[in-house]
Coordinates of N, CA and C in Angstrom, one line a residue:
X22 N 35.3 -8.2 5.7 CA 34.2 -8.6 4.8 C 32.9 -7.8 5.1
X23 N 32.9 -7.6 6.4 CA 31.4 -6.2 7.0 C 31.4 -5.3 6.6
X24 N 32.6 -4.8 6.5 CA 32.6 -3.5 5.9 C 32.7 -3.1 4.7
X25 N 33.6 -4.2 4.0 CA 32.9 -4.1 2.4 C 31.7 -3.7 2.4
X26 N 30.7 -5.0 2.6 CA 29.6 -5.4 2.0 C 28.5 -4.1 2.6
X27 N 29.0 -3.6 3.6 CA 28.2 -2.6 4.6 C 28.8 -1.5 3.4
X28 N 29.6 -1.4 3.2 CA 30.1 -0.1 2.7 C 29.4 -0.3 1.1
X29 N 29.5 -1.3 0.1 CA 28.6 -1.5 -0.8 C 27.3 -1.1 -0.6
X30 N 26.6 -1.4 0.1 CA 25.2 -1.1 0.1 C 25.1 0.2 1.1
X31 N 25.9 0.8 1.4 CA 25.4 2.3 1.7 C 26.2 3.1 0.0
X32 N 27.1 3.0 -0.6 CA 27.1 3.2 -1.9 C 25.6 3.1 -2.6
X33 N 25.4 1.8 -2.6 CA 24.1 2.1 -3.5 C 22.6 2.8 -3.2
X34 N 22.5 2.5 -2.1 CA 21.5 3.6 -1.2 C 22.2 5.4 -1.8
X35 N 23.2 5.6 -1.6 CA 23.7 6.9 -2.2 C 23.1 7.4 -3.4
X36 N 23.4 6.0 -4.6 CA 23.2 5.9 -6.0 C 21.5 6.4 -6.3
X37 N 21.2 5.4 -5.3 CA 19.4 5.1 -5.5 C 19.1 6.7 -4.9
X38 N 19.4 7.5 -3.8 CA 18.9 8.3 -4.0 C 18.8 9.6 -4.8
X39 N 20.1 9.6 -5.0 CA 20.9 10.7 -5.9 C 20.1 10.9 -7.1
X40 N 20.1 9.2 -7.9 CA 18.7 9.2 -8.8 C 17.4 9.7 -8.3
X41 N 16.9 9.6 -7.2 CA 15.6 9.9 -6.9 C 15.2 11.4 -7.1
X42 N 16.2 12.1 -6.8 CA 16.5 13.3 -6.6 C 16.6 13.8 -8.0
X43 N 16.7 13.3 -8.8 CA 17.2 14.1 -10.3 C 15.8 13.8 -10.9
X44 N 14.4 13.0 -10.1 CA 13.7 12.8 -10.9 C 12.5 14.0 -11.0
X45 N 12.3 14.8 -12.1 CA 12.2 16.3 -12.5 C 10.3 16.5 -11.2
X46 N 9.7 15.5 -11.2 CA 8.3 15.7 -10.6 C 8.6 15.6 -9.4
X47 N 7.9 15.9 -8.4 CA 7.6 15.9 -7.1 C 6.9 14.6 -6.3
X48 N 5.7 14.5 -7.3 CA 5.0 13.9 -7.6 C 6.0 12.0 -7.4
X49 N 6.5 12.2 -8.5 CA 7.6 11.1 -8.9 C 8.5 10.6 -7.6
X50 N 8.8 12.1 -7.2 CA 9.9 11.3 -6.2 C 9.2 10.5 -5.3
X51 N 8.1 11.2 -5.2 CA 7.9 10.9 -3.8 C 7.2 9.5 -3.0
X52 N 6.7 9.2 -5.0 CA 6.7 7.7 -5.3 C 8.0 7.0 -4.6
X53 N 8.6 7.4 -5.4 CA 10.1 6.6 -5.6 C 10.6 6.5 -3.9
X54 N 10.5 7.5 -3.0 CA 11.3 7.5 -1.7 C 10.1 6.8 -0.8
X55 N 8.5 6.7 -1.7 CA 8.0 5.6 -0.8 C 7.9 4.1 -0.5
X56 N 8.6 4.1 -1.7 CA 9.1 2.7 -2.4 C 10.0 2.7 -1.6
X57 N 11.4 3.2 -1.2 CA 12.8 2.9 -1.0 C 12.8 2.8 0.4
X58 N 12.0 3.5 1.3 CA 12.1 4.0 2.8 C 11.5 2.3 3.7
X59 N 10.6 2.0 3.5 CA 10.3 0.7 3.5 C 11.8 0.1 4.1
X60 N 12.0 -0.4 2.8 CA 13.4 -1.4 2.5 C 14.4 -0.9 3.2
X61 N 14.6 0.6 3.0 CA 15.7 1.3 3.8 C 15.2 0.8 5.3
X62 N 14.0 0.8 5.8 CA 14.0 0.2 7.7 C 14.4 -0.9 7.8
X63 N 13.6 -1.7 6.9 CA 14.1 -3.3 7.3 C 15.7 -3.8 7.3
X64 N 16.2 -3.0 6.0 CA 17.5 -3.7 6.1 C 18.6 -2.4 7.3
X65 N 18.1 -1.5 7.3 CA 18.6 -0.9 8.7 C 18.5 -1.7 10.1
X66 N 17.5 -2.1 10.1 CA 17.1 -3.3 11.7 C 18.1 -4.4 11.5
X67 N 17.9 -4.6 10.3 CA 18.7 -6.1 10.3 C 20.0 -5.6 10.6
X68 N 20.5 -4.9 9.9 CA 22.4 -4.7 10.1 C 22.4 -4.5 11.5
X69 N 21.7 -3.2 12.0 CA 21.5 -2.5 13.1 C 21.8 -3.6 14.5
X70 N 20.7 -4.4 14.4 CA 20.7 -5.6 15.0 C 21.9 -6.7 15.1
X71 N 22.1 -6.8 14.1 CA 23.3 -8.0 13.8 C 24.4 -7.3 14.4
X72 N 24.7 -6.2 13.9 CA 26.1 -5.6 14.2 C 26.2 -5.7 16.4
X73 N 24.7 -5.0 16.5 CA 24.7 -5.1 18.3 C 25.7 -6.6 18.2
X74 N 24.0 -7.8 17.5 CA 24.7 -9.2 18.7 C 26.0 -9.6 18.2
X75 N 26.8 -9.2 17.2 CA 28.3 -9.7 17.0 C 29.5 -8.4 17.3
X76 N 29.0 -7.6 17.2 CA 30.0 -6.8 18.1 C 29.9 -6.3 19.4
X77 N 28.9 -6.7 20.0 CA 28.9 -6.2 21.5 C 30.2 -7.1 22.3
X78 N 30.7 -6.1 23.6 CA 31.6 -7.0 24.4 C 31.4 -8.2 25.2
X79 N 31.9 -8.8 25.1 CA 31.3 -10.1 26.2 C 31.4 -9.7 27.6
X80 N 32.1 -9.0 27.9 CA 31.2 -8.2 29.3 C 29.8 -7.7 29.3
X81 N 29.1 -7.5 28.8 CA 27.8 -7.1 28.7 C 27.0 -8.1 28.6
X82 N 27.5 -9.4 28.0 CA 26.4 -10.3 27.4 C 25.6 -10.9 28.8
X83 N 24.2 -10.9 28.5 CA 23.6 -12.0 29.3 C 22.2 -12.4 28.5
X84 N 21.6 -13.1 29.6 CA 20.9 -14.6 28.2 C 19.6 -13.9 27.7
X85 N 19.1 -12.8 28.6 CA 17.8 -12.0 28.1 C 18.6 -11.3 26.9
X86 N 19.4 -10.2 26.8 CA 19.7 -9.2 26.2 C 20.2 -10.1 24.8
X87 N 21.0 -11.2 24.5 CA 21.1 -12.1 23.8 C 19.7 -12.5 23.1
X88 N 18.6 -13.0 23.8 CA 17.8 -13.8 23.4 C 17.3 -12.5 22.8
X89 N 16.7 -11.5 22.7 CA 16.0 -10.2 22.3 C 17.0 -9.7 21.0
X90 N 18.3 -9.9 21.1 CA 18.6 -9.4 19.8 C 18.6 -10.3 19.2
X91 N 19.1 -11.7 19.1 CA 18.4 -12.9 18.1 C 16.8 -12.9 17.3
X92 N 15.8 -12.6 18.6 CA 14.9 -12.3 17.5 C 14.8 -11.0 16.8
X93 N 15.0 -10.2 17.3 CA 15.3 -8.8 16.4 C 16.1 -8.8 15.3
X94 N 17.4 -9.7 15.5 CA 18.0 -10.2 14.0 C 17.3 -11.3 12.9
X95 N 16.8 -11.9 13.5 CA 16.3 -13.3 13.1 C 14.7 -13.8 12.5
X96 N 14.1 -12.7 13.3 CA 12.7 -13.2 13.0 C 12.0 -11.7 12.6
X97 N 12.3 -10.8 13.2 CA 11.5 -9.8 12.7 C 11.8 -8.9 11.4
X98 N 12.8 -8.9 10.9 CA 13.2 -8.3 9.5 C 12.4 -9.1 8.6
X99 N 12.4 -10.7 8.4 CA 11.6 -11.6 7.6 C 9.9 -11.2 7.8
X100 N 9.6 -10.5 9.5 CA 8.1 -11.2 9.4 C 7.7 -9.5 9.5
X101 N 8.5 -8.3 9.1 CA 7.5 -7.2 8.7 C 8.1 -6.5 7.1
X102 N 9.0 -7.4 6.6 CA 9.2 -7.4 5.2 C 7.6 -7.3 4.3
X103 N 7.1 -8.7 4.5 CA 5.7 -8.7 3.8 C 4.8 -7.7 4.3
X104 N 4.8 -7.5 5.6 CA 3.6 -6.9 6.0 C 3.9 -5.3 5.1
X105 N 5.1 -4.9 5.2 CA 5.5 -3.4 4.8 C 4.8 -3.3 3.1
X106 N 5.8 -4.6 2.3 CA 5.3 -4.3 1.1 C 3.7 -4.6 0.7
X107 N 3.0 -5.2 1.5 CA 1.6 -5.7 1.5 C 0.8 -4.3 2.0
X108 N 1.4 -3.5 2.2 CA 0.9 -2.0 2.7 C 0.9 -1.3 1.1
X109 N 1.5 -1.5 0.5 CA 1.8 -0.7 -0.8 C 0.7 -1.1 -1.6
X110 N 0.0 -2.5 -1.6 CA -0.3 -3.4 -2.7 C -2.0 -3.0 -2.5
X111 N -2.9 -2.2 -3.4 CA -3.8 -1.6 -3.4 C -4.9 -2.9 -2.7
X112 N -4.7 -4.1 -3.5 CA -5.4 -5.1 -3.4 C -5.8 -5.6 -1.7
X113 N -4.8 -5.5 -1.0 CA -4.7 -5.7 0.6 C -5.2 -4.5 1.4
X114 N -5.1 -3.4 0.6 CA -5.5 -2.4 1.4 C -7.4 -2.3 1.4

């Protein structure tokens, strides 16, 4: 079911940028890959993350190295989501 859903959304990341790339301005793209790159880190941390704390071997596990990727899965993808897109939004800047 990981690898589906992992394999779907690196398909559409393909899609999204294959479009980016056909779009004729420079200008345009470069809109368009400042928009996407954002999103592209956050949901890279998250998987990135997740995959460490559920596939690592339980030989390795201990309670610090545990407790650091929980919040790296858990709290930090939610709390620099806003900050990222609040960077784009002229009004905050």
């Amino acid at each position: 079911l990981f690898f589906g859903c992992f394999t779907f959304i690196v398909v559409s990341y393909v899609q999204i940028f294959r479009a980016v790339l056909r779009i004729p301005s420079q200008q345009g793209q470069h809109k368009a890959f400042s928009m996407c790159l954002p999103h592209l880190a956050v949901v890279s941390l998250f998987l990135s993350t997740g995959a460490c704390a559920y596939l690592k071997p339980p030989s390795i596990s201990s309670p610090s190295l545990d407790l650091v990727l929980a919040v790296l899965y858990s709290v930090v993808p939610p709390a620099v989501n806003p900050l990222i897109y609040s960077m784009r939004n002229k009004e905050l800047k």
